[in-house]
Coordinates of C-alpha atoms and ligand atoms in Angstrom, one line a residue:
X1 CA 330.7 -59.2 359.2
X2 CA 329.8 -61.8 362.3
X3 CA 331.0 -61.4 365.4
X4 CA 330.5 -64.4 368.3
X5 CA 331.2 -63.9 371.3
X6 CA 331.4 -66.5 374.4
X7 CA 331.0 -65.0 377.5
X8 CA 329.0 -65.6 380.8
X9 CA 327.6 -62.2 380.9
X10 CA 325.5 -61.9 377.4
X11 CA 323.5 -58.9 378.9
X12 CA 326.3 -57.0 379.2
X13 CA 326.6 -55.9 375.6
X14 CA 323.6 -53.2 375.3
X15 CA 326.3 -50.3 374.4
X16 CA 326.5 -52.1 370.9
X17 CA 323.1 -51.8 370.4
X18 CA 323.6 -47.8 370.5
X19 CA 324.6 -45.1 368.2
X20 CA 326.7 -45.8 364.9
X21 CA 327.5 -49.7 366.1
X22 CA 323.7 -50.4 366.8
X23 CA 322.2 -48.6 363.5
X24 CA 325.1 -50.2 361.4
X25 CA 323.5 -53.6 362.9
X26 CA 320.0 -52.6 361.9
X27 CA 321.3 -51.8 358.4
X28 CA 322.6 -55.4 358.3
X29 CA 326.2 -54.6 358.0
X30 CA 327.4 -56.6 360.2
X31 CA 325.8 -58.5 363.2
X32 CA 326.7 -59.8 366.7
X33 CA 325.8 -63.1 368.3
X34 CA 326.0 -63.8 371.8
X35 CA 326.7 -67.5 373.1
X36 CA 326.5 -68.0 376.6
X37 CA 329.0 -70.7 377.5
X38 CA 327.4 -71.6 380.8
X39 CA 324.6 -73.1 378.8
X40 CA 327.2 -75.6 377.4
X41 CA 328.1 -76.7 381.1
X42 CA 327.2 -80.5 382.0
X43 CA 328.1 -79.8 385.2
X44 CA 325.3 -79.5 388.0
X45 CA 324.4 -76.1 388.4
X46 CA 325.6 -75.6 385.2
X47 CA 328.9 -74.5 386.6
X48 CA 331.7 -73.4 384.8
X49 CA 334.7 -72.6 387.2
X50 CA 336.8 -74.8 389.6
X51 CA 339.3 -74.4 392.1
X52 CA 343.0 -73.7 390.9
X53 CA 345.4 -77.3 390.6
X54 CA 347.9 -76.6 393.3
X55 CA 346.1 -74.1 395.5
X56 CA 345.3 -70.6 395.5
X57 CA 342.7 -68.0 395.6
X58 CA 339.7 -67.7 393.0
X59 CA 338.1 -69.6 390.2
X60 CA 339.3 -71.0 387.1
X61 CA 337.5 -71.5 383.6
X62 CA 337.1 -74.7 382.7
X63 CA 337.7 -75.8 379.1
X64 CA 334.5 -78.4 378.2
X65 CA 331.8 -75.4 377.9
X66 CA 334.1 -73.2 376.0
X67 CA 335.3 -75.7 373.7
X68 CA 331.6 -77.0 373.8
X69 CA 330.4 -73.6 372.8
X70 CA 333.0 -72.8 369.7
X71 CA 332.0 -76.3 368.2
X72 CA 328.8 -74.8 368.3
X73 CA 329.5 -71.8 365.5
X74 CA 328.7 -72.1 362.4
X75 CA 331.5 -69.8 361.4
X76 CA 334.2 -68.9 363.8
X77 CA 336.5 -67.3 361.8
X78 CA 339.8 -66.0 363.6
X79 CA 339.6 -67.1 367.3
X80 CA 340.5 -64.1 370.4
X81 CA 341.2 -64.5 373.7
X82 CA 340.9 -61.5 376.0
X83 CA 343.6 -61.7 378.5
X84 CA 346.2 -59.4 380.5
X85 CA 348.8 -61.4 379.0
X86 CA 347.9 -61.2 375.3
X87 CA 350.0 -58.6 373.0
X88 CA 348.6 -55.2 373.3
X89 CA 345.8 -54.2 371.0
X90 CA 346.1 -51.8 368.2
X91 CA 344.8 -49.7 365.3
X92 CA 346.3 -52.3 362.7
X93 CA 344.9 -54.9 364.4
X94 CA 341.4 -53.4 364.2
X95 CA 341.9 -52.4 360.4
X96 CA 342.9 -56.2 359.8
X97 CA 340.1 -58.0 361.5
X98 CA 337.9 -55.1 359.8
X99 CA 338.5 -57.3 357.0
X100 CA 337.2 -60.1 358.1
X101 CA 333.9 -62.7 357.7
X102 CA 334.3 -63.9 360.8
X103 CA 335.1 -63.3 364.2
X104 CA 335.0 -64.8 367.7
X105 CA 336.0 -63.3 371.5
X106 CA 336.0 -65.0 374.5
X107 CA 335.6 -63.8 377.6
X108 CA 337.4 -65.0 380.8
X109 CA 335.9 -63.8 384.4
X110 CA 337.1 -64.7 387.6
X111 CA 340.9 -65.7 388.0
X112 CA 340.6 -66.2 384.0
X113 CA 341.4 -69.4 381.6
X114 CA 342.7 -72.8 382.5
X115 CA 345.8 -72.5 380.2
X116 CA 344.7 -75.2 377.6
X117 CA 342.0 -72.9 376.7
X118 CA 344.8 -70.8 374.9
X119 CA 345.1 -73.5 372.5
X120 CA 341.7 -73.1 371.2
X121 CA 341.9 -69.5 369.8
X122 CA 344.1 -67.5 367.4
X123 CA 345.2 -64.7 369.1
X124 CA 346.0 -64.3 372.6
X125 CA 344.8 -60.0 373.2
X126 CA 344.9 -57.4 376.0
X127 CA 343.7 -53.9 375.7
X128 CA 346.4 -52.4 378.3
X129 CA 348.5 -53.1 381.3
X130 CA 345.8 -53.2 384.1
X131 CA 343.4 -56.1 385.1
X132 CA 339.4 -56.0 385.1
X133 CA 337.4 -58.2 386.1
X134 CA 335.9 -59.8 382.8
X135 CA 337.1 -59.9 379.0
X136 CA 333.6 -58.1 378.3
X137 CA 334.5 -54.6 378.0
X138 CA 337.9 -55.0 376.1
X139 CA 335.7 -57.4 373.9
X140 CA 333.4 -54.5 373.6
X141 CA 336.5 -52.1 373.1
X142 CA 337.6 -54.2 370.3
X143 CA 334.5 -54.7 368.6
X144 CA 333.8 -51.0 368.4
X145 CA 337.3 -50.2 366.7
X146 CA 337.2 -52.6 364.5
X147 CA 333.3 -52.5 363.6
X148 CA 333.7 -48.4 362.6
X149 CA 336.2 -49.4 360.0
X150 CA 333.6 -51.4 357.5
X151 CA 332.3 -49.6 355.3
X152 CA 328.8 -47.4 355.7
X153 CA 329.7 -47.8 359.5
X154 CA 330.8 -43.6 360.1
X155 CA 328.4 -41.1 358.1
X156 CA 331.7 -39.7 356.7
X157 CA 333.9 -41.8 355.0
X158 CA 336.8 -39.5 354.9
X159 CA 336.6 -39.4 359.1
X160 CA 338.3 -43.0 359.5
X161 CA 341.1 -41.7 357.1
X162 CA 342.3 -39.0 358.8
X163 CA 342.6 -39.6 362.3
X164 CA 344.9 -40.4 365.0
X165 CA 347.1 -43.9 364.5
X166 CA 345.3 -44.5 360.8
X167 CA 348.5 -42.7 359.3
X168 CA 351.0 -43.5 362.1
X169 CA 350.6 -39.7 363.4
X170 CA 348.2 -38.5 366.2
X171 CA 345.5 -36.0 365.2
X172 CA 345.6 -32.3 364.7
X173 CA 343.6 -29.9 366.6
X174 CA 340.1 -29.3 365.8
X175 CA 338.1 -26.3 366.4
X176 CA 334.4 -25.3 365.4
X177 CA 332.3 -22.0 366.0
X178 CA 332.6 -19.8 368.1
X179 CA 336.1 -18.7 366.7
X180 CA 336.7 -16.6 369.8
X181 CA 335.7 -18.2 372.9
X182 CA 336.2 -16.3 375.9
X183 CA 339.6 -14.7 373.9
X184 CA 340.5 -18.0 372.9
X185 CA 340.8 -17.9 369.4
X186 CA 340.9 -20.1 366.4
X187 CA 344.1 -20.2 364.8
X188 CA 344.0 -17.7 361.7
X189 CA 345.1 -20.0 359.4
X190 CA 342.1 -22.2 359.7
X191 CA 339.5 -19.4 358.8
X192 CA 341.7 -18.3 356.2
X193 CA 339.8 -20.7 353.7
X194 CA 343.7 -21.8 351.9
X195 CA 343.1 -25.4 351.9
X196 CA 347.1 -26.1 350.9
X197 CA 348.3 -23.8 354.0
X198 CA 345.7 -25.8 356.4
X199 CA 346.5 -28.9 355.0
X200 CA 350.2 -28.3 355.8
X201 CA 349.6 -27.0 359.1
X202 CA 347.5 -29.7 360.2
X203 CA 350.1 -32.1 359.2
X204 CA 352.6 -30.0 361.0
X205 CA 350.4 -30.0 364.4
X206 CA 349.8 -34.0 363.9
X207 CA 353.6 -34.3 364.3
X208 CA 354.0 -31.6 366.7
X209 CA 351.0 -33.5 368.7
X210 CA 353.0 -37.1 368.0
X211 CA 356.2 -35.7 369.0
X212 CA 355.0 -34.4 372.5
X213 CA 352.6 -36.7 373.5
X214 CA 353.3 -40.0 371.6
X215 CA 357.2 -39.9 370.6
X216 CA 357.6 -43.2 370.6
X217 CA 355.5 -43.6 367.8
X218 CA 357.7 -41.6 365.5
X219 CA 360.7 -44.2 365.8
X220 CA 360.1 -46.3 363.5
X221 CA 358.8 -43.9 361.1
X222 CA 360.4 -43.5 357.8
X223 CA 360.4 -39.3 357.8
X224 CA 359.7 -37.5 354.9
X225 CA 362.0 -35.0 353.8
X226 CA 358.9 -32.0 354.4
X227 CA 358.5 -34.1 357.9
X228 CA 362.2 -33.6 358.8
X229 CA 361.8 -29.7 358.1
X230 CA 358.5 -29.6 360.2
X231 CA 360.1 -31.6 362.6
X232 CA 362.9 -30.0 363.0
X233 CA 360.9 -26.7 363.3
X234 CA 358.6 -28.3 365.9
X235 CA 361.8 -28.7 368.0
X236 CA 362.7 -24.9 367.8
X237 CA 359.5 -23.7 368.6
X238 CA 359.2 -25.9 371.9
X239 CA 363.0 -24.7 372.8
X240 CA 361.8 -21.1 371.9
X241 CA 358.6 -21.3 373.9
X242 CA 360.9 -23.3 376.7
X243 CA 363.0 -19.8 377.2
Ligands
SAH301 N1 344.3 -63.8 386.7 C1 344.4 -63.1 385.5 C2 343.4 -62.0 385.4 C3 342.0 -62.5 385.2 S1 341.0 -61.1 384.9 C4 345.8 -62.6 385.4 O1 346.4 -62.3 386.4 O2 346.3 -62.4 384.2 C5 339.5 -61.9 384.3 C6 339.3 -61.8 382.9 O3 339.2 -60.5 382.5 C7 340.4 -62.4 382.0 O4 340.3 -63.7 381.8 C8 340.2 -61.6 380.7 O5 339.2 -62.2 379.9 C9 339.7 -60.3 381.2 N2 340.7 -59.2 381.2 C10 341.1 -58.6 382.3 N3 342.0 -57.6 382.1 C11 342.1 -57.6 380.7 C12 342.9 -56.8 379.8 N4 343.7 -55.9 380.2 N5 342.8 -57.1 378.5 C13 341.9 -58.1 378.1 N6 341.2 -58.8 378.9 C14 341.3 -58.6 380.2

């Protein structure tokens, strides 16, 4: 996979050049190229940014060197803005680009896009309700979740399978040695070596997990009938716990 990215601030993206992200780019399995879009400016001072049409404070992004810079790809594939107003980004919208040749972020800085930019991409995307100042780390954000999914990308292949949002649940509790910490123990269960009675249980803390933290995500979940017992259990434990 390629991944472009336009943004004003190329030196910004070392953390991709660390750990799992930056080894899976020595390996070749995928690769990032940074485009500057201030080097597309005809402008003097190879400025980018002008005042807002009909007043107000801050800089907006001007369209030429953007549009200047995509025409520039060889490949764009699917086209993302980073913006505040974009839908909220997701797990399945990581696993789909995963699938991807192609892929191309922009950036915004400043008071952000002149809205005809918007017309040049695909996908309009935010990574939460709060502002920062550039698109570069959501970009970042986005490229790491997505990058993890291809394959070779996490030592463990099974580790992208079963964890929280991949099957609509939150994950289960994970321990490792010591199994008694200070008196806090390991549950039993998990040293007890049964692989059926951990699998169960973990699928029972998952929802348990879901349930407290994340309960909207159970809504539109489709409930097996082994989910409805847990579930149901779940409910008398935290009433029983409650008294
Ligand atoms: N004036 C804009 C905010 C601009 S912030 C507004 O009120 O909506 C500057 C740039 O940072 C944006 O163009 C965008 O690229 C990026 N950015 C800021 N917050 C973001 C978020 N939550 N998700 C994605 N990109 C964001």
């Amino acid at each position: 996979m390629k991944i472009n990215v336009l943004t004003l601030f190329p030196e910004m993206f070392t953390p991709l050049q660390v750990s799992l992200l930056g080894r899976g780019q020595e390996d070749g399995k995928w690769k990032l190229n940074l485009v500057n879009f201030r080097d597309f400016s005809t402008r003097p001072h190879a400025s980018v940014d002008d005042t807002p049409y009909g007043g107000g404070a801050g800089m907006v992004l001007q369209i030429m060197p953007i549009k200047a810079a995509l025409e520039s790809l060889e490949n764009k594939g699917k086209v993302i803005i980073t913006a505040p107003q974009g839908k909220t980004f997701n797990e399945q919208m990581a696993q789909e680009w995963s699938k991807e040749e192609n892929l191309t972020f922009i950036c915004g800085h400043f008071e952000g896009f002149d809205q005809r930019v918007y017309d040049l991409a695909d996908e309009t995307v935010s990574i939460g309700d709060y502002v920062l100042t550039g698109g570069e780390l959501p970009t970042m954000s986005m490229i790491d979740a997505t990058v993890r999914l291809l394959p070779g990308i996490l030592g463990n292949a099974m580790s992208a399978v079963e964890e929280s949002f991949s099957d609509g649940l939150l994950e289960y509790p994970q321990y490792t040695r010591p199994a008694d910490f200070e008196g806090q123990k390991v549950p039993d269960i998990l040293l007890s070596g049964n692989h059926g009675n951990i699998a169960e249980w973990r699928h029972y803390q998952a929802l348990k997990a879901t349930y407290l933290h994340r309960p909207d995500m159970l809504e539109g979940r489709d409930l097996t009938k082994e989910e409805k017992h847990m579930l149901a259990d779940i409910k008398a434990e935290i009433a029983d716990s409650e008294n």
